[in-house]
mmCIF file of C-alpha atoms in Angstrom:
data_model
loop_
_atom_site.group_PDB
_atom_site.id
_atom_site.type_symbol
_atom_site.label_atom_id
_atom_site.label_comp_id
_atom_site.label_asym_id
_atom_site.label_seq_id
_atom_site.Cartn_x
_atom_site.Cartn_y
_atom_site.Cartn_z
ATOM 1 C CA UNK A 1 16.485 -8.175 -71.281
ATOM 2 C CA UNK A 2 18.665 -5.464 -71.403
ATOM 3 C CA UNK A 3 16.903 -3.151 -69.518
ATOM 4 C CA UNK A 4 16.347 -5.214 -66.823
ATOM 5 C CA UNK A 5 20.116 -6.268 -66.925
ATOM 6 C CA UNK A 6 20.710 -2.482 -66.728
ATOM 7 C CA UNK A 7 18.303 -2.086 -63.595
ATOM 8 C CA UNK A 8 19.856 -4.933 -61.950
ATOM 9 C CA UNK A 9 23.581 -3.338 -62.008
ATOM 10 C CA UNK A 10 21.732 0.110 -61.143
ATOM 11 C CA UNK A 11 20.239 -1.777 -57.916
ATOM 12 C CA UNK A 12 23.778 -3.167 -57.024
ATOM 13 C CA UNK A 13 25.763 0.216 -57.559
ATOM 14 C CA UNK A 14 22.763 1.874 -55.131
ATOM 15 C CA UNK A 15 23.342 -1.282 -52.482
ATOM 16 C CA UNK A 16 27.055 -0.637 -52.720
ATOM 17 C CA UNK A 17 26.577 3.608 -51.772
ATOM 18 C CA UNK A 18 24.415 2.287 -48.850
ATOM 19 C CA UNK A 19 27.058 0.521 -47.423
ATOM 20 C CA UNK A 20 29.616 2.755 -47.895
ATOM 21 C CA UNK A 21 27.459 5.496 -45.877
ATOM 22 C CA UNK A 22 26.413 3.425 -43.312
ATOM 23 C CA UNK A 23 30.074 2.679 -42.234
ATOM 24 C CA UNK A 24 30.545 5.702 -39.621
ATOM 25 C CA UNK A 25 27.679 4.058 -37.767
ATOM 26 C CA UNK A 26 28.651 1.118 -38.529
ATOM 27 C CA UNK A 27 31.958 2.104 -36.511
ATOM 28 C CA UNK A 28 29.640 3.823 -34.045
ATOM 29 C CA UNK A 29 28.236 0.553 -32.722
ATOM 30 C CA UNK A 30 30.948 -1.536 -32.933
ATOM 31 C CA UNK A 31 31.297 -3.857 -30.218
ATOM 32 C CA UNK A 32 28.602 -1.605 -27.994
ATOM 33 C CA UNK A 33 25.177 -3.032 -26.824
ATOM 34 C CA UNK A 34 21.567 -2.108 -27.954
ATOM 35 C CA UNK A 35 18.775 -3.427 -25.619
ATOM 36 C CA UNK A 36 15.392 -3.828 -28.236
ATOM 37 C CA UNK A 37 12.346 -4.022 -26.590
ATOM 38 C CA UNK A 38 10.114 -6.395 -28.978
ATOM 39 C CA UNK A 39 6.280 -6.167 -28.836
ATOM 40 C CA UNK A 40 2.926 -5.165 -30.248
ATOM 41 C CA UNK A 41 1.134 -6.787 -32.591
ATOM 42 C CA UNK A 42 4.483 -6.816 -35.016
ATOM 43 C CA UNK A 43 5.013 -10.436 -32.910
ATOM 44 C CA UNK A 44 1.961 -11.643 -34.029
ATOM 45 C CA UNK A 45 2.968 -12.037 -37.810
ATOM 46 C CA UNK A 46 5.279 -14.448 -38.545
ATOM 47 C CA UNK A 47 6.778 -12.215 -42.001
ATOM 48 C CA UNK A 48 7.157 -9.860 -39.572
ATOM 49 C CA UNK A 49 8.844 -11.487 -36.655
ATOM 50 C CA UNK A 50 11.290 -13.422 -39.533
ATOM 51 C CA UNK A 51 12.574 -10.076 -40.940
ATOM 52 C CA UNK A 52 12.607 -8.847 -37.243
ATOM 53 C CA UNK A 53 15.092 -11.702 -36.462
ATOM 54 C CA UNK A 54 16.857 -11.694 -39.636
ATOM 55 C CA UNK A 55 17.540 -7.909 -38.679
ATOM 56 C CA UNK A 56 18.702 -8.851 -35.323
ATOM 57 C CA UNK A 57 21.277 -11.234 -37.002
ATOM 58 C CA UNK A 58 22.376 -8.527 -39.040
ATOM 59 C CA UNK A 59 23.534 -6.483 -36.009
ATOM 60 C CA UNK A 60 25.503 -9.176 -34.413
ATOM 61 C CA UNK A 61 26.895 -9.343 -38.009
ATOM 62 C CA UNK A 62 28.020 -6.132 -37.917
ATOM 63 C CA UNK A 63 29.615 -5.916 -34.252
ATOM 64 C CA UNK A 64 26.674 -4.926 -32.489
ATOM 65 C CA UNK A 65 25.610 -6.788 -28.819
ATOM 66 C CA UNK A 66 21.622 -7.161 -29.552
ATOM 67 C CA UNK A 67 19.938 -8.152 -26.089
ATOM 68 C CA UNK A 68 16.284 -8.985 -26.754
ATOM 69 C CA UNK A 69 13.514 -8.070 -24.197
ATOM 70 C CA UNK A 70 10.162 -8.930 -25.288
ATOM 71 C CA UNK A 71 6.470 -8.487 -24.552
ATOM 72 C CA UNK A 72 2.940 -11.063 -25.224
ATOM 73 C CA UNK A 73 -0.100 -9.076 -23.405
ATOM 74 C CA UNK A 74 -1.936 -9.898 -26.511
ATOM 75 C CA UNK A 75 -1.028 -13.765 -26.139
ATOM 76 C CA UNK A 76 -1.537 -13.931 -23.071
ATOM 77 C CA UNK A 77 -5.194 -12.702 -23.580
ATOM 78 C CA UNK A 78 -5.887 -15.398 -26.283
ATOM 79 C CA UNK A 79 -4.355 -17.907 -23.768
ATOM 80 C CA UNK A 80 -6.501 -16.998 -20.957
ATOM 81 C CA UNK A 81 -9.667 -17.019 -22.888
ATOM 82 C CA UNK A 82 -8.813 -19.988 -24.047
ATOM 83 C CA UNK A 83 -8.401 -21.668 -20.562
ATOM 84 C CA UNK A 84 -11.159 -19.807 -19.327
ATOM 85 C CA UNK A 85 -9.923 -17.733 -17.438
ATOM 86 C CA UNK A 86 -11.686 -14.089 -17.246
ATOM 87 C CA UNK A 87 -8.745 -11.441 -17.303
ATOM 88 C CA UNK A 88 -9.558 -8.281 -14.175
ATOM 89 C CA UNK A 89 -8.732 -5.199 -15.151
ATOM 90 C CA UNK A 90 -7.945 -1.772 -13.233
ATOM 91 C CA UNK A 91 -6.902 1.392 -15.302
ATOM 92 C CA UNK A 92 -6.326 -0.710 -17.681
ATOM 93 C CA UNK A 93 -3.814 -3.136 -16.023
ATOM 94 C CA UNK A 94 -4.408 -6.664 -15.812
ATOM 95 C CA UNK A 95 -4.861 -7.953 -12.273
ATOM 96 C CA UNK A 96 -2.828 -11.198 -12.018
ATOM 97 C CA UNK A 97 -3.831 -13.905 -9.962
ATOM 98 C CA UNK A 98 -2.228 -17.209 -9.208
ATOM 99 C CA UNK A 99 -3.810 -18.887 -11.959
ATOM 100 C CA UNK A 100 -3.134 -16.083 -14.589
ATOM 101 C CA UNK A 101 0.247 -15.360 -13.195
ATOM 102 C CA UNK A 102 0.803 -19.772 -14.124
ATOM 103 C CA UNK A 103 -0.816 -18.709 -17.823
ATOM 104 C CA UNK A 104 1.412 -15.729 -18.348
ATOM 105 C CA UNK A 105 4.995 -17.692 -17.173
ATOM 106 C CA UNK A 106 4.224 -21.024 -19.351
ATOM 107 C CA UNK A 107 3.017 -17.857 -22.291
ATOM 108 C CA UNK A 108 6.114 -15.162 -22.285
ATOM 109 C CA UNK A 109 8.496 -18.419 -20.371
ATOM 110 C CA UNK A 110 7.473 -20.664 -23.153
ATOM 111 C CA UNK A 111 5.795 -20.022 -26.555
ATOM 112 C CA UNK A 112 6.804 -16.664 -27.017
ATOM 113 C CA UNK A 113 10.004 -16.572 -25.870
ATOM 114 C CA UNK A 114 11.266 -19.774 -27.618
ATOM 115 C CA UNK A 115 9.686 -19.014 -30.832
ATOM 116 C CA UNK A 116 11.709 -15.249 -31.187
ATOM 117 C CA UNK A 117 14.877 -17.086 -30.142
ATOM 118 C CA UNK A 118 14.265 -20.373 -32.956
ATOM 119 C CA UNK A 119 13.408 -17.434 -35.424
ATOM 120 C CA UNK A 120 16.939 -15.651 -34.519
ATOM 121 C CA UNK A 121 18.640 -19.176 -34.712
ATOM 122 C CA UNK A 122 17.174 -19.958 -37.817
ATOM 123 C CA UNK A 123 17.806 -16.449 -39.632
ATOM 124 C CA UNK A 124 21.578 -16.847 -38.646
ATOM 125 C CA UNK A 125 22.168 -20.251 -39.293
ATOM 126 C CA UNK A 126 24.519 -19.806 -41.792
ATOM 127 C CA UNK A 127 26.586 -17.363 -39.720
ATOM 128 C CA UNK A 128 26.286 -19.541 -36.238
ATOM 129 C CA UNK A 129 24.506 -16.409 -34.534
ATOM 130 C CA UNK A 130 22.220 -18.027 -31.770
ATOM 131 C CA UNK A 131 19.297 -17.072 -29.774
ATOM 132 C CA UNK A 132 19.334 -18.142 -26.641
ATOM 133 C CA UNK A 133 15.735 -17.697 -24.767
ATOM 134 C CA UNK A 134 15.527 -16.932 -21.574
ATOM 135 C CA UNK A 135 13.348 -15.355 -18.111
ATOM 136 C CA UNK A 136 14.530 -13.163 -15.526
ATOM 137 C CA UNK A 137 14.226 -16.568 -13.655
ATOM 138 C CA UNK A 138 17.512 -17.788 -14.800
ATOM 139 C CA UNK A 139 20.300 -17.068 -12.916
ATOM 140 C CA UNK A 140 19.075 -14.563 -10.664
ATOM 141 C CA UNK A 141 18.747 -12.008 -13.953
ATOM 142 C CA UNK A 142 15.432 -9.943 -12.189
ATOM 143 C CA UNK A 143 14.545 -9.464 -9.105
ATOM 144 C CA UNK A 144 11.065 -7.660 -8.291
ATOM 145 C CA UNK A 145 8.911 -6.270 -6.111
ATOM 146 C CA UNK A 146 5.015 -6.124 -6.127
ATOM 147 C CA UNK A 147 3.568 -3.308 -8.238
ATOM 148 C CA UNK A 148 1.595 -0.819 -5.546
ATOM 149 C CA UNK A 149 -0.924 1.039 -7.157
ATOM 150 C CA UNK A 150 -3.527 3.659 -6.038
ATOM 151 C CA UNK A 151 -6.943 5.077 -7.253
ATOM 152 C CA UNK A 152 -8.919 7.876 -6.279
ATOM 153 C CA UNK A 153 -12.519 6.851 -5.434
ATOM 154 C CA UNK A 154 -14.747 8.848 -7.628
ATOM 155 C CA UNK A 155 -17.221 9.463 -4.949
ATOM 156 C CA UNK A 156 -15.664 10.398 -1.542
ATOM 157 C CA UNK A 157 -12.062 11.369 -3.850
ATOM 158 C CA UNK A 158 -9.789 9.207 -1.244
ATOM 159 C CA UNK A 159 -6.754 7.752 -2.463
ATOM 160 C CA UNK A 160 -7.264 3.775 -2.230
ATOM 161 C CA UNK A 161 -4.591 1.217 -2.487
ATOM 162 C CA UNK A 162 -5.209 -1.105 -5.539
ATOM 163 C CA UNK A 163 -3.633 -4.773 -5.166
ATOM 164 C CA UNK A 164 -2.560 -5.733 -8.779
ATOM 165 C CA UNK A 165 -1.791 -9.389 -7.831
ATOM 166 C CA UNK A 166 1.783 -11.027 -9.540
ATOM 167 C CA UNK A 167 2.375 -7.854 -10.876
ATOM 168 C CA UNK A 168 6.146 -6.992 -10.191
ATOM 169 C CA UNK A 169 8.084 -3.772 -10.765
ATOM 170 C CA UNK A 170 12.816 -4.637 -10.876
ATOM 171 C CA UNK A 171 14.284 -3.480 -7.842
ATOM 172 C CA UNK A 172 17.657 -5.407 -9.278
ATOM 173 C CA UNK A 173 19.151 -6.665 -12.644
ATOM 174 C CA UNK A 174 22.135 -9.212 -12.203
ATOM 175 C CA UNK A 175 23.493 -8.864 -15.204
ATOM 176 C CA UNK A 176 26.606 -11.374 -14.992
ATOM 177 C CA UNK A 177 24.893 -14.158 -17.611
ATOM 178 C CA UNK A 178 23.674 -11.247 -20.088
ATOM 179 C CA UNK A 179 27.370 -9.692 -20.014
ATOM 180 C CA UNK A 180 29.257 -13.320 -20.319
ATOM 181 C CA UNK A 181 26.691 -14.393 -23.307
ATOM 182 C CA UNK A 182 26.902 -11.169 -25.677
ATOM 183 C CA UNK A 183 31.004 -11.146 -24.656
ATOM 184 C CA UNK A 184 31.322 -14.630 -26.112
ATOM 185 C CA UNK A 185 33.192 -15.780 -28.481
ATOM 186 C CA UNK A 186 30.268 -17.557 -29.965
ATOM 187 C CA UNK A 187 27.588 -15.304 -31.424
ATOM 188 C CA UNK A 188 24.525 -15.720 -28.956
ATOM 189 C CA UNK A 189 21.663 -13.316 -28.686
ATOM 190 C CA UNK A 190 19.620 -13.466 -25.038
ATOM 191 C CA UNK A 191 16.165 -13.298 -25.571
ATOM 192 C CA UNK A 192 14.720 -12.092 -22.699
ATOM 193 C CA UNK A 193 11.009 -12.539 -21.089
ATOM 194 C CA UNK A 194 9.662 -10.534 -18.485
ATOM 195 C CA UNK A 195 8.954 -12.819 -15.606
ATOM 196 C CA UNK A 196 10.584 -11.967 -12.365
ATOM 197 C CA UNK A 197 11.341 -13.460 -8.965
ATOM 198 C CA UNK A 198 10.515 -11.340 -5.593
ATOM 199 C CA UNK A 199 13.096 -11.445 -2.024
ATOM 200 C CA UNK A 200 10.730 -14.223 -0.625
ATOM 201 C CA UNK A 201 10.907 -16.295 -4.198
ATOM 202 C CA UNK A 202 7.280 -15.853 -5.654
ATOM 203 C CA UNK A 203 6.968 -15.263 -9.321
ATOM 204 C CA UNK A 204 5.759 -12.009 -11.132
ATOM 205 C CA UNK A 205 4.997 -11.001 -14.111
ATOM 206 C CA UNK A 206 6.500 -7.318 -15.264
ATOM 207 C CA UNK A 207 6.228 -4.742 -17.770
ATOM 208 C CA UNK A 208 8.238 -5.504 -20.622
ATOM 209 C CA UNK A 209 9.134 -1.996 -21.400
ATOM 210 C CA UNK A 210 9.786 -1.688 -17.775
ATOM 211 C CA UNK A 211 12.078 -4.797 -17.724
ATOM 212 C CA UNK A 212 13.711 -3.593 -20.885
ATOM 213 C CA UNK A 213 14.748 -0.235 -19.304
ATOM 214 C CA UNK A 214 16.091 -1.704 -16.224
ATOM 215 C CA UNK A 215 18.323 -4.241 -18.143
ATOM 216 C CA UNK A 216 19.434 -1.016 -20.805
ATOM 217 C CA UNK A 217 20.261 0.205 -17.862
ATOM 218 C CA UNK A 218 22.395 -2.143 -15.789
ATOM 219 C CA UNK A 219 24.202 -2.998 -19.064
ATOM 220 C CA UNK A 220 25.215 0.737 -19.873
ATOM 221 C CA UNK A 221 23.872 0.182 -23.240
ATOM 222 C CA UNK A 222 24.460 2.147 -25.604
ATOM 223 C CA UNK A 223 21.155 2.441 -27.115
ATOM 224 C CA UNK A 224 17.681 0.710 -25.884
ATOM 225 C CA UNK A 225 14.517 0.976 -28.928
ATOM 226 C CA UNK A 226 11.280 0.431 -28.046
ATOM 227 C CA UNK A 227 9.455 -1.467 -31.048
ATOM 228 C CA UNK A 228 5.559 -0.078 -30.770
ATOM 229 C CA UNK A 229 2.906 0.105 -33.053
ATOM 230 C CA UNK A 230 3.336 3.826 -33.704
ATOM 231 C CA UNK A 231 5.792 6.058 -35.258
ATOM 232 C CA UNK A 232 7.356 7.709 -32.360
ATOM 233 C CA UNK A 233 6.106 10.734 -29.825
ATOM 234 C CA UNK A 234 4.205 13.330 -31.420
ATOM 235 C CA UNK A 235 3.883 17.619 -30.303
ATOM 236 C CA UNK A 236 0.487 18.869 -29.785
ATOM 237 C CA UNK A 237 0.205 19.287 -33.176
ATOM 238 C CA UNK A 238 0.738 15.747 -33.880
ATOM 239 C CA UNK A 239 3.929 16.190 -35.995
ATOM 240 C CA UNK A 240 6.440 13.547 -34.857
ATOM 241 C CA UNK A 241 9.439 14.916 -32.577
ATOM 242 C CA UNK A 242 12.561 13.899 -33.991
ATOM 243 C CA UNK A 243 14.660 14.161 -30.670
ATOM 244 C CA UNK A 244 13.902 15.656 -27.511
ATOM 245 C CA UNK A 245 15.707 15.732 -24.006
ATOM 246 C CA UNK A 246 14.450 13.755 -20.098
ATOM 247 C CA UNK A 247 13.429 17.211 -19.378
ATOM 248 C CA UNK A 248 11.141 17.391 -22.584
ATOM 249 C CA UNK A 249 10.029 14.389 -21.800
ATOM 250 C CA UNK A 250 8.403 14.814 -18.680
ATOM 251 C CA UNK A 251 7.399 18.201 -19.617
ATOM 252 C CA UNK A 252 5.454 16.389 -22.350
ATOM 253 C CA UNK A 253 3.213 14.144 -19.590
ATOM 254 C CA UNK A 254 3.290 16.728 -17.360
ATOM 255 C CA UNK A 255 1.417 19.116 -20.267
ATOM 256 C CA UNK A 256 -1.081 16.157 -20.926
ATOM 257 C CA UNK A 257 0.304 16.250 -24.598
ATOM 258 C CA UNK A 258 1.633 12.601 -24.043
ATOM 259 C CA UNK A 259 -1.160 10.050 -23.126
ATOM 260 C CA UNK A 260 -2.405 6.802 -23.343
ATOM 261 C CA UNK A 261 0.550 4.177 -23.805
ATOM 262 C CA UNK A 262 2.941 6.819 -24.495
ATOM 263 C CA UNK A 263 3.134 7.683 -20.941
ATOM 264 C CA UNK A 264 4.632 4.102 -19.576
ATOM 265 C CA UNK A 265 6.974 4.455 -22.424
ATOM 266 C CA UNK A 266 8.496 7.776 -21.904
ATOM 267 C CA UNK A 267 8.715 6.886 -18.397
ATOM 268 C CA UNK A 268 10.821 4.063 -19.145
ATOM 269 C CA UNK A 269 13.138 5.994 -21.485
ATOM 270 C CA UNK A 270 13.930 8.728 -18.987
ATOM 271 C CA UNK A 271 14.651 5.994 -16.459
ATOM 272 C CA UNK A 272 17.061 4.273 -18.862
ATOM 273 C CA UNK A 273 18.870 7.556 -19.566
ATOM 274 C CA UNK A 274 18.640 8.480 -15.952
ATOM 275 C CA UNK A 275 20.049 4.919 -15.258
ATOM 276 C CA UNK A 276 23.184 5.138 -18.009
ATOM 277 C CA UNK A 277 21.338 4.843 -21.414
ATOM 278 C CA UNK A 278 23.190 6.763 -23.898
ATOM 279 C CA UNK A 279 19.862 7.248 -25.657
ATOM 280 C CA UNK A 280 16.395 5.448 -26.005
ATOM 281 C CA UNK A 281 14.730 5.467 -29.529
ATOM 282 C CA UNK A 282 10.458 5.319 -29.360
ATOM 283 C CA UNK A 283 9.986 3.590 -32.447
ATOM 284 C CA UNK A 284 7.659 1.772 -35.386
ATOM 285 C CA UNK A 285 8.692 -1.643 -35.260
ATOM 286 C CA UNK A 286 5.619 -2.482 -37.935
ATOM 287 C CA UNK A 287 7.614 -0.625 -40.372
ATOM 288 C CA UNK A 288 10.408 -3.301 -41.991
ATOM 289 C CA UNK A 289 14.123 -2.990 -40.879
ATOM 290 C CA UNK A 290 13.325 0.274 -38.744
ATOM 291 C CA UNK A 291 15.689 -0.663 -36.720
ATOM 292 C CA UNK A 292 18.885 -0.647 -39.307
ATOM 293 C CA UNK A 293 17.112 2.609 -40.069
ATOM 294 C CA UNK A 294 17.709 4.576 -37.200
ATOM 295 C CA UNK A 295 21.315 2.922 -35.809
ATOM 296 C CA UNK A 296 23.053 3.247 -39.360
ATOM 297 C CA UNK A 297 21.296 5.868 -41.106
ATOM 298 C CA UNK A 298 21.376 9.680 -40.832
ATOM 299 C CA UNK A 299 17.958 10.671 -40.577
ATOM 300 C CA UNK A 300 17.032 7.556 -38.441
ATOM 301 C CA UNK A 301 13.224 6.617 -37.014
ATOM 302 C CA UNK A 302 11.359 7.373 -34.670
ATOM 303 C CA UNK A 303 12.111 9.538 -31.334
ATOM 304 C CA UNK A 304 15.175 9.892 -29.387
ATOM 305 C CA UNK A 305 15.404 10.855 -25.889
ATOM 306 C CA UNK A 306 18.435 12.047 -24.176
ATOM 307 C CA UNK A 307 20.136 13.205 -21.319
#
């Protein structure tokens, strides 16, 4: 009993020292905003998603302006299979017809982006921090345009236009609800999901990463993490880079050592810094409270790209 009394007071002096270090970055982030980009398959377990929102609370606890942007390809995919629906592909991006486009809205609109929110409101009951889900619908928050992309045809090698369908890429974030909800005197948290209305008024569905960087960037936040299902961007000799600059960056796709998924994602973080974006962290957001991790710690997780 005494031993364990004696562990106990250990674990308490340790949890004291933490908190004492953290408070320079603590100070750091007072009052400034972090954009997280939520996704991967870290949404689909619901331990995961509760500590997730419990660490969101957190922030706001501490003076931080969370703005949640979130993803659901995988969701979407269960969805459509189970409506029937038979999902087109092309270099690997879904082709989005009127009937998947209706799927996908009702999917990242609905389920998804309620849930995250009710898990946020729940984890800071106590405190009255809310989350408050919503769609680049409301308000006029994201307007798009459709996605053009081209192919080259294997056998004559001529460029060919590829129509993606409801596939939308921000031309403008109106920021004015995002900016009066985080300024609040009441503690609310947008939750953000990635559906998007064109000029003419049709609805699109948009990268989340993508939408994420645009709203990082029309905010001026001060950080944006992307939550993925790896530990950041590796070298060519697959040891994880710590920090690197835009100009790294695209020297990195440009050198073929980036590929896959990690393209889209460093595109997105040299747009956000390009766009204002102090900084964008690549992150693991499998890893529990990776997040308080890299904003309050010295070593922090993950990648960081700067200007």
């Amino acid at each position: 009993m005494e031993e364990s009394l004696r562990q106990s007071e250990e674990r308490g002096w340790a949890t004291a020292r933490t908190l004492a270090e953290a408070l320079p970055y603590i100070q750091r982030y007072d009052r400034q905003t972090v954009v997280v980009k939520y996704g991967g398959h870290a949404m689909g377990e619901s331990s995961v998603a509760r500590q997730f929102a419990a660490d969101i609370v957190l922030l706001k606890l501490l003076g931080v302006h969370p703005v949640v942007v979130h993803g659901g390809g995988p969701q979407i995919s269960a969805m459509l299979d189970r409506a029937g629906v038979k999902s087109n592909f092309v270099d690997g991006l879904r082709v989005t017809d009127q009937n998947t486009m209706e799927i996908a809205e009702m999917v990242l609109s609905g389920a998804v982006n309620k849930e995250i929110a009710h898990w946020i409101t729940m984890a800071g009951q106590q405190a009255d921090v809310r989350g408050i889900g919503l769609s680049g619908k409301d308000a006029g928050l994201l307007t798009v345009a459709r996605t053009t992309r081209t192919r080259r045809d294997p056998d004559s090698m001529i460029e060919q236009q590829v129509d993606l369908g409801f596939v939308g890429e921000p031309t403008r974030v109106d920021a004015k609800l995002i900016e009066r909800l985080i300024s609040s005197d009441a503690d609310w948290v947008p939750v953000i999901a990635p559906i998007g209305v064109s000029e003419a008024g049709e609805t699109y569905n948009v990268n989340a990463d993508t939408v994420a960087g645009a709203v990082a960037g029309a905010l001026r936040a001060k950080r944006m993490l992307l939550l993925t299902d790896v530990p950041g961007v590796l070298d060519a000799d697959g040891q994880l880079i710590r920090q690197m600059s835009v100009a790294d960056a695209r020297a990195l796709i440009a050198d073929k050592v980036a590929t896959g998924g990690m393209i889209p994602k460093l595109e997105t973080a040299i747009n956000a810094v390009e766009a204002g974006v102090e900084a964008v962290v690549i992150l693991d957001g499998r890893r529990p409270h990776a997040m308080l991790v890299e904003l309050f710690t010295e070593h922090g997780a993950g990648t960081m790209v700067k200007a």
